[in-house]
Structure formats: structure tokens, C-alpha cells
Amino acid sequence: MRGPELSPRLSMVGELVPVGARLADVGTDHAYLPAALILEGKIPWAVAADLRRGPLDRARTTVREYGLTGKAAFRLCDGLTGIRPDEVDAVAVAGMGGETIAAILSAAPWVRERDLPLILQPMSSFPDLRGWLQSNGFTIAEERLAREGDTLYTALLVRAGEMGPLSPAELWAGRNNRDPLRGAWLDMWIARVRRALEGMARARGELPRRRELEEVLEGLIEMKKEWEQWQQ
Ligand SMILES: C[S@@+](CC[C@H](N)C(=O)[O-])C[C@H]1O[C@@H](n2cnc3c(N)ncnc32)[C@H](O)[C@@H]1O
């Protein structure tokens, strides 16, 4: 049977999941990600977890409708609190704010101790999440981009380990790479930071925060130039 059709954003997350991993999908909602990966034979089993009963019921429905009963377990819990370290080999946390993702990882130190691959797909608070990872013994092994209409999304493959310090611009937009969508991603951040700086100028915002954002903007413009050179 064909699995649920994943959006470009969820497909990007799925591509970063290691083959054969027993996956914890935290904040699973419909459980489309684990259902699709099990049906395509990429993973054998998953635990679908959600904080709320409604989304977890939707996950149960998906698993039943696709004939996957027995290949997925369900947990009503906050983050990873209902999942045992010995039952999963990889963790996905997609479609949540960066601060929520950091809080979920912070409450489960075993993911770092066991060096589990973490596939994180933040929707906001990007500098907070990258900064938290940097300060808490994680390294970003890979970062990808996907486009849905006018919206760009990023997904991070994270492992235990030290990563060299990220510059202010890298905290916002991630390390530079040759991803074809990277130019558009940097343009989006340049426009956002410019707008924030304009807003601050009108409101006579605090000087230290302005200086910080100016440094971010300079770094983003440099990364964009570097990316353009790679395209030639
Ligand atoms: C926007 S949906 C994302 C669904 C799916 N992961 C995706 O990327 O399409 C976010 C889901 O995360 C759940 N959620 C939010 N905070 C959570 C937490 N601390 N622990 C577990 N689930 C959480 C919500 O109930 C919701 O079902």
C-alpha cells in the first residue's frame, strides 16, 4: 500500500531519518511521517508521541487506515518523557518552535548520552535553538531546506558532539552550504533582519540590540556573496 503523501517539508525530515531506525516522532499529530517511512520500508517501527489527545487519536487513525497496527506505538506525553531510551534509535521533532524543541531535548539528556540522531525541524526561534544546541554538547551534522509555495523550511540533523562556535549570522540562518534553496533562504533572512532594524530605528530601539542585528545582517550579506560565488 502507498503511504500518505508527504509535503516537501515532511519529506525533507524523512530523508534525514537513518534507514532501519526505530523512530520516535515527537509531536506526531497525524503520524504521517512514521506511516510513510514504515510503508516505504525505510524504518521498521515507530513510536508516535503527542502532548494532546486529539492529535494522538489522529495518529491512531492513520496507522489503522494504512494497515500498520503493530508497527507503531502511541504515547500521550510531553516530549520524550513517555519514551524509553532503549526503544528508539532516532528522534524526530518537527513542526514546533525552536524553544519548545530545545525544552524537549533538555528534559531528555539520554538522547545526547546515547548519541541518537536527532532530526529537528523548527518553525521559529532559530537562533535560540542553534544557540542551545551549541551550548549543550550537540553538533549540527547537516542542514537542509525545502520550499512549499512561498515558504521555506529547514531541517537539522543533529548529533552529540562539539560544534565550532557559530557566528551571529550562522545562529540565524545556519552554516553556509551549496543547497540550491540557500540563496532564497538567505534573502529571506536579510529581508527580515532589515525590517527588524528599520522597526528599531523608528522606535529608537536599544543600541546593543541594534548593533547585534547589524552584525547579523553583515554576516548574512557575506554568506549570500559566498553562496553566489559557488553558483558560478
Ligand atoms: C504543528 S504539529 C506538527 C505535526 C508534525 N510533526 C509535522 O511536522 O507535520 C505540532 C504537534 O506537536 C504537538 N506538541 C506540541 N508541544 C509538544 C510537546 N511538548 N510534546 C509533545 N508534543 C507536542 C502538538 O500537540 C501538535 O500535535
PDB file of C-alpha atoms and ligand atoms in Angstrom:
ATOM      1  CA  MET A   1       0.000   0.000   0.000  1.00  0.00           C
ATOM      2  CA  ARG A   2       1.192   3.531  -0.753  1.00  0.00           C
ATOM      3  CA  GLY A   3       1.748   5.690   2.319  1.00  0.00           C
ATOM      4  CA  PRO A   4       0.418   9.171   2.963  1.00  0.00           C
ATOM      5  CA  GLU A   5       1.859  11.718   0.548  1.00  0.00           C
ATOM      6  CA  LEU A   6       4.339  13.811   2.498  1.00  0.00           C
ATOM      7  CA  SER A   7       4.640  17.554   1.949  1.00  0.00           C
ATOM      8  CA  PRO A   8       8.094  18.785   0.808  1.00  0.00           C
ATOM      9  CA  ARG A   9       8.752  19.835   4.436  1.00  0.00           C
ATOM     10  CA  LEU A  10       7.982  16.413   5.903  1.00  0.00           C
ATOM     11  CA  SER A  11       9.765  14.633   3.010  1.00  0.00           C
ATOM     12  CA  MET A  12      12.898  16.612   3.908  1.00  0.00           C
ATOM     13  CA  VAL A  13      12.558  15.448   7.522  1.00  0.00           C
ATOM     14  CA  GLY A  14      12.028  11.852   6.376  1.00  0.00           C
ATOM     15  CA  GLU A  15      15.148  11.917   4.183  1.00  0.00           C
ATOM     16  CA  LEU A  16      17.268  12.661   7.245  1.00  0.00           C
ATOM     17  CA  VAL A  17      15.926   9.672   9.205  1.00  0.00           C
ATOM     18  CA  PRO A  18      18.504   6.831   9.145  1.00  0.00           C
ATOM     19  CA  VAL A  19      17.484   3.622   7.340  1.00  0.00           C
ATOM     20  CA  GLY A  20      16.396   0.908   9.759  1.00  0.00           C
ATOM     21  CA  ALA A  21      15.978   3.206  12.780  1.00  0.00           C
ATOM     22  CA  ARG A  22      13.219   2.703  15.307  1.00  0.00           C
ATOM     23  CA  LEU A  23      11.905   6.262  15.250  1.00  0.00           C
ATOM     24  CA  ALA A  24      10.395   8.417  17.979  1.00  0.00           C
ATOM     25  CA  ASP A  25       8.204  11.020  16.272  1.00  0.00           C
ATOM     26  CA  VAL A  26       7.598  13.655  18.923  1.00  0.00           C
ATOM     27  CA  GLY A  27       4.615  15.930  18.250  1.00  0.00           C
ATOM     28  CA  THR A  28       3.428  13.455  15.652  1.00  0.00           C
ATOM     29  CA  ASP A  29      -0.101  14.817  15.081  1.00  0.00           C
ATOM     30  CA  HIS A  30      -1.410  12.682  12.146  1.00  0.00           C
ATOM     31  CA  ALA A  31       1.634  10.348  12.271  1.00  0.00           C
ATOM     32  CA  TYR A  32       2.085  10.913   8.528  1.00  0.00           C
ATOM     33  CA  LEU A  33       5.882  10.856   8.863  1.00  0.00           C
ATOM     34  CA  PRO A  34       6.210   7.470  10.593  1.00  0.00           C
ATOM     35  CA  ALA A  35       3.410   5.937   8.482  1.00  0.00           C
ATOM     36  CA  ALA A  36       5.084   6.976   5.217  1.00  0.00           C
ATOM     37  CA  LEU A  37       8.542   5.804   6.349  1.00  0.00           C
ATOM     38  CA  ILE A  38       7.262   2.410   7.529  1.00  0.00           C
ATOM     39  CA  LEU A  39       5.286   1.879   4.311  1.00  0.00           C
ATOM     40  CA  GLU A  40       8.261   2.735   2.105  1.00  0.00           C
ATOM     41  CA  GLY A  41      10.313   0.221   4.109  1.00  0.00           C
ATOM     42  CA  LYS A  42      12.782   2.795   5.417  1.00  0.00           C
ATOM     43  CA  ILE A  43      12.068   2.120   9.087  1.00  0.00           C
ATOM     44  CA  PRO A  44      10.611  -0.965  10.780  1.00  0.00           C
ATOM     45  CA  TRP A  45       8.752   0.621  13.690  1.00  0.00           C
ATOM     46  CA  ALA A  46       7.967   3.955  15.311  1.00  0.00           C
ATOM     47  CA  VAL A  47       6.607   5.437  18.475  1.00  0.00           C
ATOM     48  CA  ALA A  48       4.228   8.306  17.761  1.00  0.00           C
ATOM     49  CA  ALA A  49       4.065  10.728  20.682  1.00  0.00           C
ATOM     50  CA  ASP A  50       1.974  13.819  21.268  1.00  0.00           C
ATOM     51  CA  LEU A  51       1.118  16.073  24.150  1.00  0.00           C
ATOM     52  CA  ARG A  52      -2.555  16.181  23.217  1.00  0.00           C
ATOM     53  CA  ARG A  53      -5.194  13.500  22.905  1.00  0.00           C
ATOM     54  CA  GLY A  54      -6.775  14.833  19.640  1.00  0.00           C
ATOM     55  CA  PRO A  55      -3.553  14.624  17.579  1.00  0.00           C
ATOM     56  CA  LEU A  56      -2.720  11.219  19.077  1.00  0.00           C
ATOM     57  CA  ASP A  57      -6.177   9.926  18.093  1.00  0.00           C
ATOM     58  CA  ARG A  58      -5.476  11.159  14.543  1.00  0.00           C
ATOM     59  CA  ALA A  59      -2.174   9.252  14.648  1.00  0.00           C
ATOM     60  CA  ARG A  60      -4.000   6.055  15.675  1.00  0.00           C
ATOM     61  CA  THR A  61      -6.467   6.536  12.799  1.00  0.00           C
ATOM     62  CA  THR A  62      -3.658   6.945  10.236  1.00  0.00           C
ATOM     63  CA  VAL A  63      -1.852   3.836  11.486  1.00  0.00           C
ATOM     64  CA  ARG A  64      -5.052   1.785  11.425  1.00  0.00           C
ATOM     65  CA  GLU A  65      -6.125   3.037   7.974  1.00  0.00           C
ATOM     66  CA  TYR A  66      -2.759   2.169   6.446  1.00  0.00           C
ATOM     67  CA  GLY A  67      -2.762  -1.291   7.994  1.00  0.00           C
ATOM     68  CA  LEU A  68       0.243  -0.597  10.214  1.00  0.00           C
ATOM     69  CA  THR A  69      -1.164  -1.796  13.532  1.00  0.00           C
ATOM     70  CA  GLY A  70       1.673  -3.439  15.476  1.00  0.00           C
ATOM     71  CA  LYS A  71       4.302  -1.368  13.675  1.00  0.00           C
ATOM     72  CA  ALA A  72       3.668   1.736  15.749  1.00  0.00           C
ATOM     73  CA  ALA A  73       3.172   2.520  19.425  1.00  0.00           C
ATOM     74  CA  PHE A  74       1.441   5.617  20.788  1.00  0.00           C
ATOM     75  CA  ARG A  75       2.316   7.768  23.791  1.00  0.00           C
ATOM     76  CA  LEU A  76       0.387  10.657  25.240  1.00  0.00           C
ATOM     77  CA  CYS A  77       3.252  12.596  26.810  1.00  0.00           C
ATOM     78  CA  ASP A  78       5.248  15.804  26.915  1.00  0.00           C
ATOM     79  CA  GLY A  79       8.235  15.492  24.600  1.00  0.00           C
ATOM     80  CA  LEU A  80      10.213  12.299  25.214  1.00  0.00           C
ATOM     81  CA  THR A  81       9.007  11.746  28.774  1.00  0.00           C
ATOM     82  CA  GLY A  82       6.929   8.687  27.847  1.00  0.00           C
ATOM     83  CA  ILE A  83       9.596   7.045  25.679  1.00  0.00           C
ATOM     84  CA  ARG A  84      12.264   4.644  26.963  1.00  0.00           C
ATOM     85  CA  PRO A  85      15.853   5.221  25.821  1.00  0.00           C
ATOM     86  CA  ASP A  86      16.228   1.580  24.762  1.00  0.00           C
ATOM     87  CA  GLU A  87      13.233   1.517  22.404  1.00  0.00           C
ATOM     88  CA  VAL A  88      14.340   4.076  19.785  1.00  0.00           C
ATOM     89  CA  ASP A  89      17.392   4.714  17.575  1.00  0.00           C
ATOM     90  CA  ALA A  90      16.464   8.172  16.256  1.00  0.00           C
ATOM     91  CA  VAL A  91      14.208  11.056  17.235  1.00  0.00           C
ATOM     92  CA  ALA A  92      12.257  13.451  15.001  1.00  0.00           C
ATOM     93  CA  VAL A  93      10.759  16.663  16.353  1.00  0.00           C
ATOM     94  CA  ALA A  94       9.111  18.573  13.508  1.00  0.00           C
ATOM     95  CA  GLY A  95       6.754  21.489  13.123  1.00  0.00           C
ATOM     96  CA  MET A  96       7.376  23.101  16.517  1.00  0.00           C
ATOM     97  CA  GLY A  97       9.004  26.284  17.779  1.00  0.00           C
ATOM     98  CA  GLY A  98      12.751  26.169  18.367  1.00  0.00           C
ATOM     99  CA  GLU A  99      12.363  26.919  22.056  1.00  0.00           C
ATOM    100  CA  THR A 100       9.912  24.044  22.514  1.00  0.00           C
ATOM    101  CA  ILE A 101      12.308  21.696  20.709  1.00  0.00           C
ATOM    102  CA  ALA A 102      15.175  22.824  22.987  1.00  0.00           C
ATOM    103  CA  ALA A 103      12.979  22.289  26.080  1.00  0.00           C
ATOM    104  CA  ILE A 104      12.061  18.763  24.909  1.00  0.00           C
ATOM    105  CA  LEU A 105      15.741  17.821  24.402  1.00  0.00           C
ATOM    106  CA  SER A 106      16.777  19.468  27.634  1.00  0.00           C
ATOM    107  CA  ALA A 107      14.342  17.224  29.555  1.00  0.00           C
ATOM    108  CA  ALA A 108      15.803  14.052  27.940  1.00  0.00           C
ATOM    109  CA  PRO A 109      19.601  14.066  28.482  1.00  0.00           C
ATOM    110  CA  TRP A 110      19.721  10.419  27.350  1.00  0.00           C
ATOM    111  CA  VAL A 111      19.431  11.450  23.692  1.00  0.00           C
ATOM    112  CA  ARG A 112      22.879  13.057  23.942  1.00  0.00           C
ATOM    113  CA  GLU A 113      24.350  10.324  26.130  1.00  0.00           C
ATOM    114  CA  ARG A 114      23.249   7.698  23.571  1.00  0.00           C
ATOM    115  CA  ASP A 115      24.294   9.898  20.611  1.00  0.00           C
ATOM    116  CA  LEU A 116      20.954   9.385  18.897  1.00  0.00           C
ATOM    117  CA  PRO A 117      20.472  11.068  15.511  1.00  0.00           C
ATOM    118  CA  LEU A 118      18.007  13.920  16.052  1.00  0.00           C
ATOM    119  CA  ILE A 119      16.039  15.303  13.142  1.00  0.00           C
ATOM    120  CA  LEU A 120      14.788  18.721  14.152  1.00  0.00           C
ATOM    121  CA  GLN A 121      12.503  20.890  12.053  1.00  0.00           C
ATOM    122  CA  PRO A 122      11.926  24.195  13.838  1.00  0.00           C
ATOM    123  CA  MET A 123       9.269  26.663  12.686  1.00  0.00           C
ATOM    124  CA  SER A 124      10.556  29.653  14.694  1.00  0.00           C
ATOM    125  CA  SER A 125      13.193  30.758  17.257  1.00  0.00           C
ATOM    126  CA  PHE A 126      16.017  29.506  15.043  1.00  0.00           C
ATOM    127  CA  PRO A 127      18.836  31.413  16.829  1.00  0.00           C
ATOM    128  CA  ASP A 128      17.579  30.162  20.196  1.00  0.00           C
ATOM    129  CA  LEU A 129      17.604  26.538  19.049  1.00  0.00           C
ATOM    130  CA  ARG A 130      21.017  26.667  17.330  1.00  0.00           C
ATOM    131  CA  GLY A 131      22.449  28.547  20.323  1.00  0.00           C
ATOM    132  CA  TRP A 132      21.023  25.981  22.730  1.00  0.00           C
ATOM    133  CA  LEU A 133      22.452  23.080  20.693  1.00  0.00           C
ATOM    134  CA  GLN A 134      25.858  24.760  20.607  1.00  0.00           C
ATOM    135  CA  SER A 135      25.909  25.285  24.379  1.00  0.00           C
ATOM    136  CA  ASN A 136      24.634  21.820  25.260  1.00  0.00           C
ATOM    137  CA  GLY A 137      27.028  19.442  23.553  1.00  0.00           C
ATOM    138  CA  PHE A 138      25.319  18.974  20.184  1.00  0.00           C
ATOM    139  CA  THR A 139      26.607  19.451  16.675  1.00  0.00           C
ATOM    140  CA  ILE A 140      24.606  20.151  13.504  1.00  0.00           C
ATOM    141  CA  ALA A 141      25.806  17.459  11.093  1.00  0.00           C
ATOM    142  CA  GLU A 142      23.622  18.562   8.201  1.00  0.00           C
ATOM    143  CA  GLU A 143      21.064  21.208   7.420  1.00  0.00           C
ATOM    144  CA  ARG A 144      18.555  21.053   4.562  1.00  0.00           C
ATOM    145  CA  LEU A 145      15.927  23.316   3.040  1.00  0.00           C
ATOM    146  CA  ALA A 146      12.542  22.717   1.428  1.00  0.00           C
ATOM    147  CA  ARG A 147      10.024  25.015  -0.231  1.00  0.00           C
ATOM    148  CA  GLU A 148       6.235  24.893  -0.028  1.00  0.00           C
ATOM    149  CA  GLY A 149       4.729  27.726  -2.083  1.00  0.00           C
ATOM    150  CA  ASP A 150       6.388  30.901  -0.848  1.00  0.00           C
ATOM    151  CA  THR A 151       7.549  29.384   2.426  1.00  0.00           C
ATOM    152  CA  LEU A 152      10.973  27.910   3.085  1.00  0.00           C
ATOM    153  CA  TYR A 153      11.622  25.367   5.813  1.00  0.00           C
ATOM    154  CA  THR A 154      14.786  23.991   7.337  1.00  0.00           C
ATOM    155  CA  ALA A 155      15.581  20.642   8.949  1.00  0.00           C
ATOM    156  CA  LEU A 156      18.663  19.857  11.024  1.00  0.00           C
ATOM    157  CA  LEU A 157      20.364  16.525  11.522  1.00  0.00           C
ATOM    158  CA  VAL A 158      21.908  16.813  14.969  1.00  0.00           C
ATOM    159  CA  ARG A 159      24.304  14.510  16.844  1.00  0.00           C
ATOM    160  CA  ALA A 160      26.098  14.600  20.186  1.00  0.00           C
ATOM    161  CA  GLY A 161      29.432  16.407  19.937  1.00  0.00           C
ATOM    162  CA  GLU A 162      31.066  19.790  19.926  1.00  0.00           C
ATOM    163  CA  MET A 163      30.452  22.159  17.059  1.00  0.00           C
ATOM    164  CA  GLY A 164      32.754  25.084  16.449  1.00  0.00           C
ATOM    165  CA  PRO A 165      31.239  28.403  17.525  1.00  0.00           C
ATOM    166  CA  LEU A 166      28.512  29.732  15.255  1.00  0.00           C
ATOM    167  CA  SER A 167      28.730  33.371  14.172  1.00  0.00           C
ATOM    168  CA  PRO A 168      25.718  35.621  14.908  1.00  0.00           C
ATOM    169  CA  ALA A 169      24.534  35.220  11.281  1.00  0.00           C
ATOM    170  CA  GLU A 170      25.010  31.426  11.440  1.00  0.00           C
ATOM    171  CA  LEU A 171      22.836  31.298  14.549  1.00  0.00           C
ATOM    172  CA  TRP A 172      20.031  32.828  12.468  1.00  0.00           C
ATOM    173  CA  ALA A 173      20.472  31.119   9.094  1.00  0.00           C
ATOM    174  CA  GLY A 174      22.685  28.094   9.776  1.00  0.00           C
ATOM    175  CA  ARG A 175      26.139  27.430   8.301  1.00  0.00           C
ATOM    176  CA  ASN A 176      26.523  28.210   4.629  1.00  0.00           C
ATOM    177  CA  ASN A 177      26.143  25.343   2.179  1.00  0.00           C
ATOM    178  CA  ARG A 178      25.553  24.790  -1.520  1.00  0.00           C
ATOM    179  CA  ASP A 179      21.845  23.894  -1.217  1.00  0.00           C
ATOM    180  CA  PRO A 180      20.080  25.377  -4.290  1.00  0.00           C
ATOM    181  CA  LEU A 181      17.489  26.968  -1.977  1.00  0.00           C
ATOM    182  CA  ARG A 182      20.151  28.548   0.187  1.00  0.00           C
ATOM    183  CA  GLY A 183      20.188  31.836  -1.792  1.00  0.00           C
ATOM    184  CA  ALA A 184      16.438  32.312  -1.270  1.00  0.00           C
ATOM    185  CA  TRP A 185      16.789  31.316   2.409  1.00  0.00           C
ATOM    186  CA  LEU A 186      19.490  33.972   2.940  1.00  0.00           C
ATOM    187  CA  ASP A 187      17.414  36.586   1.063  1.00  0.00           C
ATOM    188  CA  MET A 188      14.507  35.845   3.392  1.00  0.00           C
ATOM    189  CA  TRP A 189      16.675  36.373   6.494  1.00  0.00           C
ATOM    190  CA  ILE A 190      18.316  39.504   5.066  1.00  0.00           C
ATOM    191  CA  ALA A 191      14.838  40.997   4.451  1.00  0.00           C
ATOM    192  CA  ARG A 192      13.608  40.001   7.924  1.00  0.00           C
ATOM    193  CA  VAL A 193      16.628  41.442   9.720  1.00  0.00           C
ATOM    194  CA  ARG A 194      16.443  44.648   7.636  1.00  0.00           C
ATOM    195  CA  ARG A 195      12.772  45.027   8.589  1.00  0.00           C
ATOM    196  CA  ALA A 196      13.595  44.473  12.262  1.00  0.00           C
ATOM    197  CA  LEU A 197      16.344  47.110  12.078  1.00  0.00           C
ATOM    198  CA  GLU A 198      14.011  49.597  10.346  1.00  0.00           C
ATOM    199  CA  GLY A 199      11.409  48.998  13.054  1.00  0.00           C
ATOM    200  CA  MET A 200      14.033  49.629  15.728  1.00  0.00           C
ATOM    201  CA  ALA A 201      15.222  52.835  14.053  1.00  0.00           C
ATOM    202  CA  ARG A 202      11.636  54.159  14.027  1.00  0.00           C
ATOM    203  CA  ALA A 203      11.118  53.145  17.643  1.00  0.00           C
ATOM    204  CA  ARG A 204      14.605  54.347  18.625  1.00  0.00           C
ATOM    205  CA  GLY A 205      15.331  50.818  19.806  1.00  0.00           C
ATOM    206  CA  GLU A 206      18.061  49.912  22.248  1.00  0.00           C
ATOM    207  CA  LEU A 207      21.571  50.360  20.882  1.00  0.00           C
ATOM    208  CA  PRO A 208      23.097  46.980  21.933  1.00  0.00           C
ATOM    209  CA  ARG A 209      20.280  45.017  20.274  1.00  0.00           C
ATOM    210  CA  ARG A 210      20.602  47.154  17.137  1.00  0.00           C
ATOM    211  CA  ARG A 211      24.350  46.578  16.997  1.00  0.00           C
ATOM    212  CA  GLU A 212      23.752  42.835  17.392  1.00  0.00           C
ATOM    213  CA  LEU A 213      21.280  42.788  14.498  1.00  0.00           C
ATOM    214  CA  GLU A 214      23.589  44.885  12.304  1.00  0.00           C
ATOM    215  CA  GLU A 215      26.281  42.249  12.851  1.00  0.00           C
ATOM    216  CA  VAL A 216      23.797  39.517  11.884  1.00  0.00           C
ATOM    217  CA  LEU A 217      22.896  41.444   8.712  1.00  0.00           C
ATOM    218  CA  GLU A 218      26.558  41.926   7.714  1.00  0.00           C
ATOM    219  CA  GLY A 219      27.196  38.200   8.187  1.00  0.00           C
ATOM    220  CA  LEU A 220      24.116  37.231   6.160  1.00  0.00           C
ATOM    221  CA  ILE A 221      25.186  39.503   3.270  1.00  0.00           C
ATOM    222  CA  GLU A 222      28.669  37.929   3.318  1.00  0.00           C
ATOM    223  CA  MET A 223      27.170  34.420   3.261  1.00  0.00           C
ATOM    224  CA  LYS A 224      24.964  35.404   0.318  1.00  0.00           C
ATOM    225  CA  LYS A 225      28.042  36.648  -1.620  1.00  0.00           C
ATOM    226  CA  GLU A 226      29.865  33.394  -0.840  1.00  0.00           C
ATOM    227  CA  TRP A 227      26.865  31.338  -1.979  1.00  0.00           C
ATOM    228  CA  GLU A 228      26.647  33.343  -5.244  1.00  0.00           C
ATOM    229  CA  GLN A 229      30.321  32.657  -5.933  1.00  0.00           C
ATOM    230  CA  TRP A 230      29.645  28.931  -5.525  1.00  0.00           C
ATOM    231  CA  GLN A 231      26.943  29.200  -8.218  1.00  0.00           C
ATOM    232  CA  GLN A 232      29.383  30.489 -10.879  1.00  0.00           C
TER     233      GLN A 232
HETATM  234  C1  LIG B   1       2.155  21.632  14.072  1.00  0.00           C
HETATM  235  S1  LIG B   1       2.025  19.999  14.695  1.00  0.00           S
HETATM  236  C2  LIG B   1       3.348  19.196  13.807  1.00  0.00           C
HETATM  237  C3  LIG B   1       2.969  17.818  13.381  1.00  0.00           C
HETATM  238  C4  LIG B   1       4.054  17.057  12.634  1.00  0.00           C
HETATM  239  N1  LIG B   1       5.187  16.756  13.492  1.00  0.00           N
HETATM  240  C5  LIG B   1       4.507  17.841  11.437  1.00  0.00           C
HETATM  241  O1  LIG B   1       5.645  18.333  11.433  1.00  0.00           O
HETATM  242  O2  LIG B   1       3.719  18.000  10.489  1.00  0.00           O
HETATM  243  C6  LIG B   1       2.716  20.116  16.321  1.00  0.00           C
HETATM  244  C7  LIG B   1       2.313  18.968  17.207  1.00  0.00           C
HETATM  245  O3  LIG B   1       3.181  18.954  18.336  1.00  0.00           O
HETATM  246  C8  LIG B   1       2.434  18.663  19.482  1.00  0.00           C
HETATM  247  N2  LIG B   1       3.213  19.176  20.627  1.00  0.00           N
HETATM  248  C9  LIG B   1       3.424  20.462  20.995  1.00  0.00           C
HETATM  249  N3  LIG B   1       4.222  20.517  22.072  1.00  0.00           N
HETATM  250  C10 LIG B   1       4.541  19.236  22.388  1.00  0.00           C
HETATM  251  C11 LIG B   1       5.316  18.623  23.408  1.00  0.00           C
HETATM  252  N4  LIG B   1       5.937  19.355  24.340  1.00  0.00           N
HETATM  253  N5  LIG B   1       5.410  17.283  23.441  1.00  0.00           N
HETATM  254  C12 LIG B   1       4.773  16.516  22.504  1.00  0.00           C
HETATM  255  N6  LIG B   1       4.014  17.041  21.525  1.00  0.00           N
HETATM  256  C13 LIG B   1       3.896  18.374  21.459  1.00  0.00           C
HETATM  257  C14 LIG B   1       1.107  19.343  19.241  1.00  0.00           C
HETATM  258  O4  LIG B   1       0.083  18.768  20.032  1.00  0.00           O
HETATM  259  C15 LIG B   1       0.907  19.087  17.741  1.00  0.00           C
HETATM  260  O5  LIG B   1       0.199  17.898  17.508  1.00  0.00           O
END
